[in-house]
Amino acid sequence: MLKTLSILTLAPLALLASVGSVAAQDGLFEDITVGVAVGAGTMGAVIEPQVRFNEYFGIRAPIGFGQYDFEFSDSELTYDSSLTLGGAGVRADFFPLLGGVRLSGGVIATNEEIDVTARADDIVLDGITYGTGEIDGNVSPDQPIQPVVALGYSSNTSIISLDVDVGLRFSGSWTATLAN
């Protein structure tokens, strides 16, 4: 598993480095641009340093963070929930059409999890009143380092650009635990 994960993690970077070294010899890295994008996505609020080496290749390092707390109730239980998003990653971008369309590959180290506490006050069963009860739950990924592949677009026409990515993140299985 670790060997496979290492290969998946390093493959996009190795491809970028090998193609990049050939491109550097041909003088293709004369127009390097550097920027920072901000936005929102499955990693929460995102800050993303970016380097565009030339019209074909770039690299991005998304850093996401966020926590969303919410409470809801039904007739007998109160639920306190917390969704934690975020992590950091690296993506290599290839722009095959010499425009904004890009193919991306990389990895994300995530710290996502869901925490829930269910609380009941004065539970009555068969006329007998029981005291307060509470149960805690957690859901988190078994694989915190996750490979990513995506198809995206970056307008990148001025200081402000529109960036959109649609892809797959291979998160593996998730574990749910309950405790009281």
PDB file of C-alpha atoms in Angstrom:
ATOM      1  CA  MET A   1       0.000   0.000   0.000  1.00  0.00           C
ATOM      2  CA  LEU A   2       2.730   2.492   0.978  1.00  0.00           C
ATOM      3  CA  LYS A   3       4.748   1.659  -2.155  1.00  0.00           C
ATOM      4  CA  THR A   4       1.673   2.189  -4.356  1.00  0.00           C
ATOM      5  CA  LEU A   5       0.840   5.435  -2.570  1.00  0.00           C
ATOM      6  CA  SER A   6       4.415   6.690  -3.032  1.00  0.00           C
ATOM      7  CA  ILE A   7       4.286   5.953  -6.757  1.00  0.00           C
ATOM      8  CA  LEU A   8       0.922   7.721  -7.079  1.00  0.00           C
ATOM      9  CA  THR A   9       2.248  10.640  -5.072  1.00  0.00           C
ATOM     10  CA  LEU A  10       5.481  11.108  -6.990  1.00  0.00           C
ATOM     11  CA  ALA A  11       4.330  10.235 -10.519  1.00  0.00           C
ATOM     12  CA  PRO A  12       2.837  13.654 -11.432  1.00  0.00           C
ATOM     13  CA  LEU A  13       5.858  15.469 -10.018  1.00  0.00           C
ATOM     14  CA  ALA A  14       8.318  13.176 -11.799  1.00  0.00           C
ATOM     15  CA  LEU A  15       6.469  13.685 -15.084  1.00  0.00           C
ATOM     16  CA  LEU A  16       6.519  17.447 -14.623  1.00  0.00           C
ATOM     17  CA  ALA A  17      10.231  17.413 -13.746  1.00  0.00           C
ATOM     18  CA  SER A  18      11.232  15.232 -16.709  1.00  0.00           C
ATOM     19  CA  VAL A  19       9.185  17.178 -19.255  1.00  0.00           C
ATOM     20  CA  GLY A  20      10.238  20.408 -17.572  1.00  0.00           C
ATOM     21  CA  SER A  21      13.941  19.636 -17.892  1.00  0.00           C
ATOM     22  CA  VAL A  22      13.552  19.021 -21.631  1.00  0.00           C
ATOM     23  CA  ALA A  23      11.497  22.200 -21.946  1.00  0.00           C
ATOM     24  CA  ALA A  24      14.125  24.192 -20.012  1.00  0.00           C
ATOM     25  CA  GLN A  25      16.782  23.134 -22.505  1.00  0.00           C
ATOM     26  CA  ASP A  26      14.579  24.446 -25.302  1.00  0.00           C
ATOM     27  CA  GLY A  27      14.091  27.804 -23.535  1.00  0.00           C
ATOM     28  CA  LEU A  28      10.412  27.260 -22.791  1.00  0.00           C
ATOM     29  CA  PHE A  29      10.631  28.625 -19.215  1.00  0.00           C
ATOM     30  CA  GLU A  30      11.264  32.222 -20.198  1.00  0.00           C
ATOM     31  CA  ASP A  31       7.828  33.459 -19.116  1.00  0.00           C
ATOM     32  CA  ILE A  32       7.406  32.102 -15.576  1.00  0.00           C
ATOM     33  CA  THR A  33       4.466  33.682 -13.752  1.00  0.00           C
ATOM     34  CA  VAL A  34       3.735  33.413 -10.038  1.00  0.00           C
ATOM     35  CA  GLY A  35       0.406  34.065  -8.349  1.00  0.00           C
ATOM     36  CA  VAL A  36      -1.868  33.252  -5.456  1.00  0.00           C
ATOM     37  CA  ALA A  37      -5.490  32.191  -5.832  1.00  0.00           C
ATOM     38  CA  VAL A  38      -8.146  32.281  -3.133  1.00  0.00           C
ATOM     39  CA  GLY A  39     -11.425  30.434  -3.235  1.00  0.00           C
ATOM     40  CA  ALA A  40     -13.596  27.715  -1.758  1.00  0.00           C
ATOM     41  CA  GLY A  41     -14.039  24.031  -2.481  1.00  0.00           C
ATOM     42  CA  THR A  42     -14.088  20.599  -0.898  1.00  0.00           C
ATOM     43  CA  MET A  43     -11.074  21.621   1.236  1.00  0.00           C
ATOM     44  CA  GLY A  44     -12.991  24.604   2.685  1.00  0.00           C
ATOM     45  CA  ALA A  45     -11.555  28.083   2.218  1.00  0.00           C
ATOM     46  CA  VAL A  46      -8.473  27.736   0.004  1.00  0.00           C
ATOM     47  CA  ILE A  47      -5.289  29.728  -0.522  1.00  0.00           C
ATOM     48  CA  GLU A  48      -3.374  28.391  -3.522  1.00  0.00           C
ATOM     49  CA  PRO A  49       0.129  29.550  -4.518  1.00  0.00           C
ATOM     50  CA  GLN A  50       0.647  28.919  -8.246  1.00  0.00           C
ATOM     51  CA  VAL A  51       3.581  28.887 -10.632  1.00  0.00           C
ATOM     52  CA  ARG A  52       3.007  28.782 -14.376  1.00  0.00           C
ATOM     53  CA  PHE A  53       6.305  27.799 -15.991  1.00  0.00           C
ATOM     54  CA  ASN A  54       5.151  28.396 -19.549  1.00  0.00           C
ATOM     55  CA  GLU A  55       2.045  27.992 -21.677  1.00  0.00           C
ATOM     56  CA  TYR A  56       2.113  24.196 -21.145  1.00  0.00           C
ATOM     57  CA  PHE A  57       3.057  23.532 -17.499  1.00  0.00           C
ATOM     58  CA  GLY A  58       2.304  24.799 -14.019  1.00  0.00           C
ATOM     59  CA  ILE A  59       2.230  23.717 -10.414  1.00  0.00           C
ATOM     60  CA  ARG A  60      -0.149  24.638  -7.584  1.00  0.00           C
ATOM     61  CA  ALA A  61      -0.061  24.101  -3.814  1.00  0.00           C
ATOM     62  CA  PRO A  62      -3.599  24.376  -2.361  1.00  0.00           C
ATOM     63  CA  ILE A  63      -3.912  24.962   1.372  1.00  0.00           C
ATOM     64  CA  GLY A  64      -7.445  24.595   2.721  1.00  0.00           C
ATOM     65  CA  PHE A  65      -9.018  25.197   6.089  1.00  0.00           C
ATOM     66  CA  GLY A  66     -12.424  25.488   7.645  1.00  0.00           C
ATOM     67  CA  GLN A  67     -14.717  24.289  10.379  1.00  0.00           C
ATOM     68  CA  TYR A  68     -18.481  24.390  10.297  1.00  0.00           C
ATOM     69  CA  ASP A  69     -20.391  23.908  13.554  1.00  0.00           C
ATOM     70  CA  PHE A  70     -24.133  23.366  13.626  1.00  0.00           C
ATOM     71  CA  GLU A  71     -26.778  22.192  16.061  1.00  0.00           C
ATOM     72  CA  PHE A  72     -30.148  20.639  15.357  1.00  0.00           C
ATOM     73  CA  SER A  73     -32.848  18.882  17.348  1.00  0.00           C
ATOM     74  CA  ASP A  74     -35.677  16.453  16.873  1.00  0.00           C
ATOM     75  CA  SER A  75     -38.364  15.633  19.438  1.00  0.00           C
ATOM     76  CA  GLU A  76     -36.047  13.904  21.932  1.00  0.00           C
ATOM     77  CA  LEU A  77     -32.431  14.474  20.909  1.00  0.00           C
ATOM     78  CA  THR A  78     -30.130  17.438  20.401  1.00  0.00           C
ATOM     79  CA  TYR A  79     -27.194  17.031  18.005  1.00  0.00           C
ATOM     80  CA  ASP A  80     -24.043  19.145  18.144  1.00  0.00           C
ATOM     81  CA  SER A  81     -22.020  18.622  14.970  1.00  0.00           C
ATOM     82  CA  SER A  82     -18.720  19.837  13.637  1.00  0.00           C
ATOM     83  CA  LEU A  83     -17.387  19.391  10.107  1.00  0.00           C
ATOM     84  CA  THR A  84     -13.640  20.003   9.808  1.00  0.00           C
ATOM     85  CA  LEU A  85     -12.226  20.586   6.323  1.00  0.00           C
ATOM     86  CA  GLY A  86      -8.760  21.352   5.110  1.00  0.00           C
ATOM     87  CA  GLY A  87      -5.326  20.088   4.343  1.00  0.00           C
ATOM     88  CA  ALA A  88      -2.491  20.854   1.962  1.00  0.00           C
ATOM     89  CA  GLY A  89      -1.471  19.462  -1.376  1.00  0.00           C
ATOM     90  CA  VAL A  90       0.454  19.832  -4.585  1.00  0.00           C
ATOM     91  CA  ARG A  91      -0.828  19.571  -8.167  1.00  0.00           C
ATOM     92  CA  ALA A  92       1.025  19.495 -11.446  1.00  0.00           C
ATOM     93  CA  ASP A  93      -0.915  21.112 -14.315  1.00  0.00           C
ATOM     94  CA  PHE A  94      -0.618  20.387 -18.021  1.00  0.00           C
ATOM     95  CA  PHE A  95      -2.291  22.781 -20.490  1.00  0.00           C
ATOM     96  CA  PRO A  96      -2.596  20.688 -23.696  1.00  0.00           C
ATOM     97  CA  LEU A  97      -4.555  23.239 -25.760  1.00  0.00           C
ATOM     98  CA  LEU A  98      -2.303  26.272 -25.133  1.00  0.00           C
ATOM     99  CA  GLY A  99      -5.166  27.953 -23.348  1.00  0.00           C
ATOM    100  CA  GLY A 100      -7.006  27.704 -20.071  1.00  0.00           C
ATOM    101  CA  VAL A 101      -7.985  24.007 -20.192  1.00  0.00           C
ATOM    102  CA  ARG A 102      -5.762  21.958 -17.889  1.00  0.00           C
ATOM    103  CA  LEU A 103      -5.223  18.358 -16.806  1.00  0.00           C
ATOM    104  CA  SER A 104      -4.003  18.057 -13.218  1.00  0.00           C
ATOM    105  CA  GLY A 105      -2.582  15.344 -11.006  1.00  0.00           C
ATOM    106  CA  GLY A 106      -1.249  15.424  -7.481  1.00  0.00           C
ATOM    107  CA  VAL A 107      -1.908  14.635  -3.839  1.00  0.00           C
ATOM    108  CA  ILE A 108      -3.691  16.147  -0.858  1.00  0.00           C
ATOM    109  CA  ALA A 109      -2.865  15.537   2.808  1.00  0.00           C
ATOM    110  CA  THR A 110      -6.254  16.043   4.413  1.00  0.00           C
ATOM    111  CA  ASN A 111      -7.432  16.551   7.990  1.00  0.00           C
ATOM    112  CA  GLU A 112     -11.151  16.168   7.295  1.00  0.00           C
ATOM    113  CA  GLU A 113     -13.494  14.722   9.890  1.00  0.00           C
ATOM    114  CA  ILE A 114     -17.037  14.903  11.181  1.00  0.00           C
ATOM    115  CA  ASP A 115     -17.754  14.956  14.926  1.00  0.00           C
ATOM    116  CA  VAL A 116     -21.262  14.543  16.335  1.00  0.00           C
ATOM    117  CA  THR A 117     -22.574  14.539  19.897  1.00  0.00           C
ATOM    118  CA  ALA A 118     -26.168  13.397  20.471  1.00  0.00           C
ATOM    119  CA  ARG A 119     -27.685  14.414  23.787  1.00  0.00           C
ATOM    120  CA  ALA A 120     -31.000  13.435  25.396  1.00  0.00           C
ATOM    121  CA  ASP A 121     -32.511  14.951  28.537  1.00  0.00           C
ATOM    122  CA  ASP A 122     -34.901  12.994  30.759  1.00  0.00           C
ATOM    123  CA  ILE A 123     -35.619   9.974  28.611  1.00  0.00           C
ATOM    124  CA  VAL A 124     -38.953   8.361  29.615  1.00  0.00           C
ATOM    125  CA  LEU A 125     -39.498   4.677  28.824  1.00  0.00           C
ATOM    126  CA  ASP A 126     -42.517   2.779  30.156  1.00  0.00           C
ATOM    127  CA  GLY A 127     -43.226   5.551  32.642  1.00  0.00           C
ATOM    128  CA  ILE A 128     -39.709   5.465  34.093  1.00  0.00           C
ATOM    129  CA  THR A 129     -37.634   8.647  33.746  1.00  0.00           C
ATOM    130  CA  TYR A 130     -33.961   8.201  33.024  1.00  0.00           C
ATOM    131  CA  GLY A 131     -31.351  10.944  33.326  1.00  0.00           C
ATOM    132  CA  THR A 132     -29.395  12.698  30.640  1.00  0.00           C
ATOM    133  CA  GLY A 133     -27.637  10.529  28.078  1.00  0.00           C
ATOM    134  CA  GLU A 134     -24.923  11.392  25.558  1.00  0.00           C
ATOM    135  CA  ILE A 135     -23.124   9.612  22.737  1.00  0.00           C
ATOM    136  CA  ASP A 136     -20.191  10.891  20.656  1.00  0.00           C
ATOM    137  CA  GLY A 137     -19.458   9.943  17.073  1.00  0.00           C
ATOM    138  CA  ASN A 138     -16.597  10.575  14.663  1.00  0.00           C
ATOM    139  CA  VAL A 139     -16.154   9.902  10.951  1.00  0.00           C
ATOM    140  CA  SER A 140     -12.705  10.292   9.350  1.00  0.00           C
ATOM    141  CA  PRO A 141     -10.810   8.952   6.320  1.00  0.00           C
ATOM    142  CA  ASP A 142      -8.531   5.921   6.741  1.00  0.00           C
ATOM    143  CA  GLN A 143      -6.194   7.342   4.092  1.00  0.00           C
ATOM    144  CA  PRO A 144      -5.181  10.940   4.931  1.00  0.00           C
ATOM    145  CA  ILE A 145      -2.855  11.219   1.891  1.00  0.00           C
ATOM    146  CA  GLN A 146      -5.113  11.156  -1.176  1.00  0.00           C
ATOM    147  CA  PRO A 147      -4.197  11.158  -4.895  1.00  0.00           C
ATOM    148  CA  VAL A 148      -6.111  13.647  -7.069  1.00  0.00           C
ATOM    149  CA  VAL A 149      -6.786  13.864 -10.824  1.00  0.00           C
ATOM    150  CA  ALA A 150      -8.772  16.707 -12.345  1.00  0.00           C
ATOM    151  CA  LEU A 151      -9.820  18.511 -15.488  1.00  0.00           C
ATOM    152  CA  GLY A 152      -9.986  22.254 -15.068  1.00  0.00           C
ATOM    153  CA  TYR A 153      -9.985  25.701 -16.596  1.00  0.00           C
ATOM    154  CA  SER A 154      -8.150  28.895 -15.716  1.00  0.00           C
ATOM    155  CA  SER A 155      -8.968  32.131 -17.557  1.00  0.00           C
ATOM    156  CA  ASN A 156      -5.755  33.723 -16.249  1.00  0.00           C
ATOM    157  CA  THR A 157      -6.198  36.793 -18.464  1.00  0.00           C
ATOM    158  CA  SER A 158      -5.327  39.475 -15.923  1.00  0.00           C
ATOM    159  CA  ILE A 159      -4.861  39.998 -12.210  1.00  0.00           C
ATOM    160  CA  ILE A 160      -8.271  38.393 -11.635  1.00  0.00           C
ATOM    161  CA  SER A 161      -8.946  34.976 -13.126  1.00  0.00           C
ATOM    162  CA  LEU A 162     -11.653  32.344 -13.011  1.00  0.00           C
ATOM    163  CA  ASP A 163     -10.454  28.873 -12.022  1.00  0.00           C
ATOM    164  CA  VAL A 164     -12.661  25.774 -12.007  1.00  0.00           C
ATOM    165  CA  ASP A 165     -11.660  22.138 -11.405  1.00  0.00           C
ATOM    166  CA  VAL A 166     -13.710  18.954 -11.602  1.00  0.00           C
ATOM    167  CA  GLY A 167     -12.015  15.735 -10.654  1.00  0.00           C
ATOM    168  CA  LEU A 168     -11.606  12.721  -8.463  1.00  0.00           C
ATOM    169  CA  ARG A 169      -9.975  12.425  -5.086  1.00  0.00           C
ATOM    170  CA  PHE A 170      -9.239   8.844  -4.082  1.00  0.00           C
ATOM    171  CA  SER A 171     -10.043   8.951  -0.371  1.00  0.00           C
ATOM    172  CA  GLY A 172     -10.400   5.213   0.229  1.00  0.00           C
ATOM    173  CA  SER A 173     -12.628   4.064   3.069  1.00  0.00           C
ATOM    174  CA  TRP A 174     -13.778   6.078   6.086  1.00  0.00           C
ATOM    175  CA  THR A 175     -14.100   4.919   9.687  1.00  0.00           C
ATOM    176  CA  ALA A 176     -17.035   5.760  11.943  1.00  0.00           C
ATOM    177  CA  THR A 177     -16.683   5.399  15.720  1.00  0.00           C
ATOM    178  CA  LEU A 178     -19.195   5.799  18.563  1.00  0.00           C
ATOM    179  CA  ALA A 179     -18.473   6.268  22.267  1.00  0.00           C
ATOM    180  CA  ASN A 180     -20.438   7.328  25.320  1.00  0.00           C
TER     181      ASN A 180
END
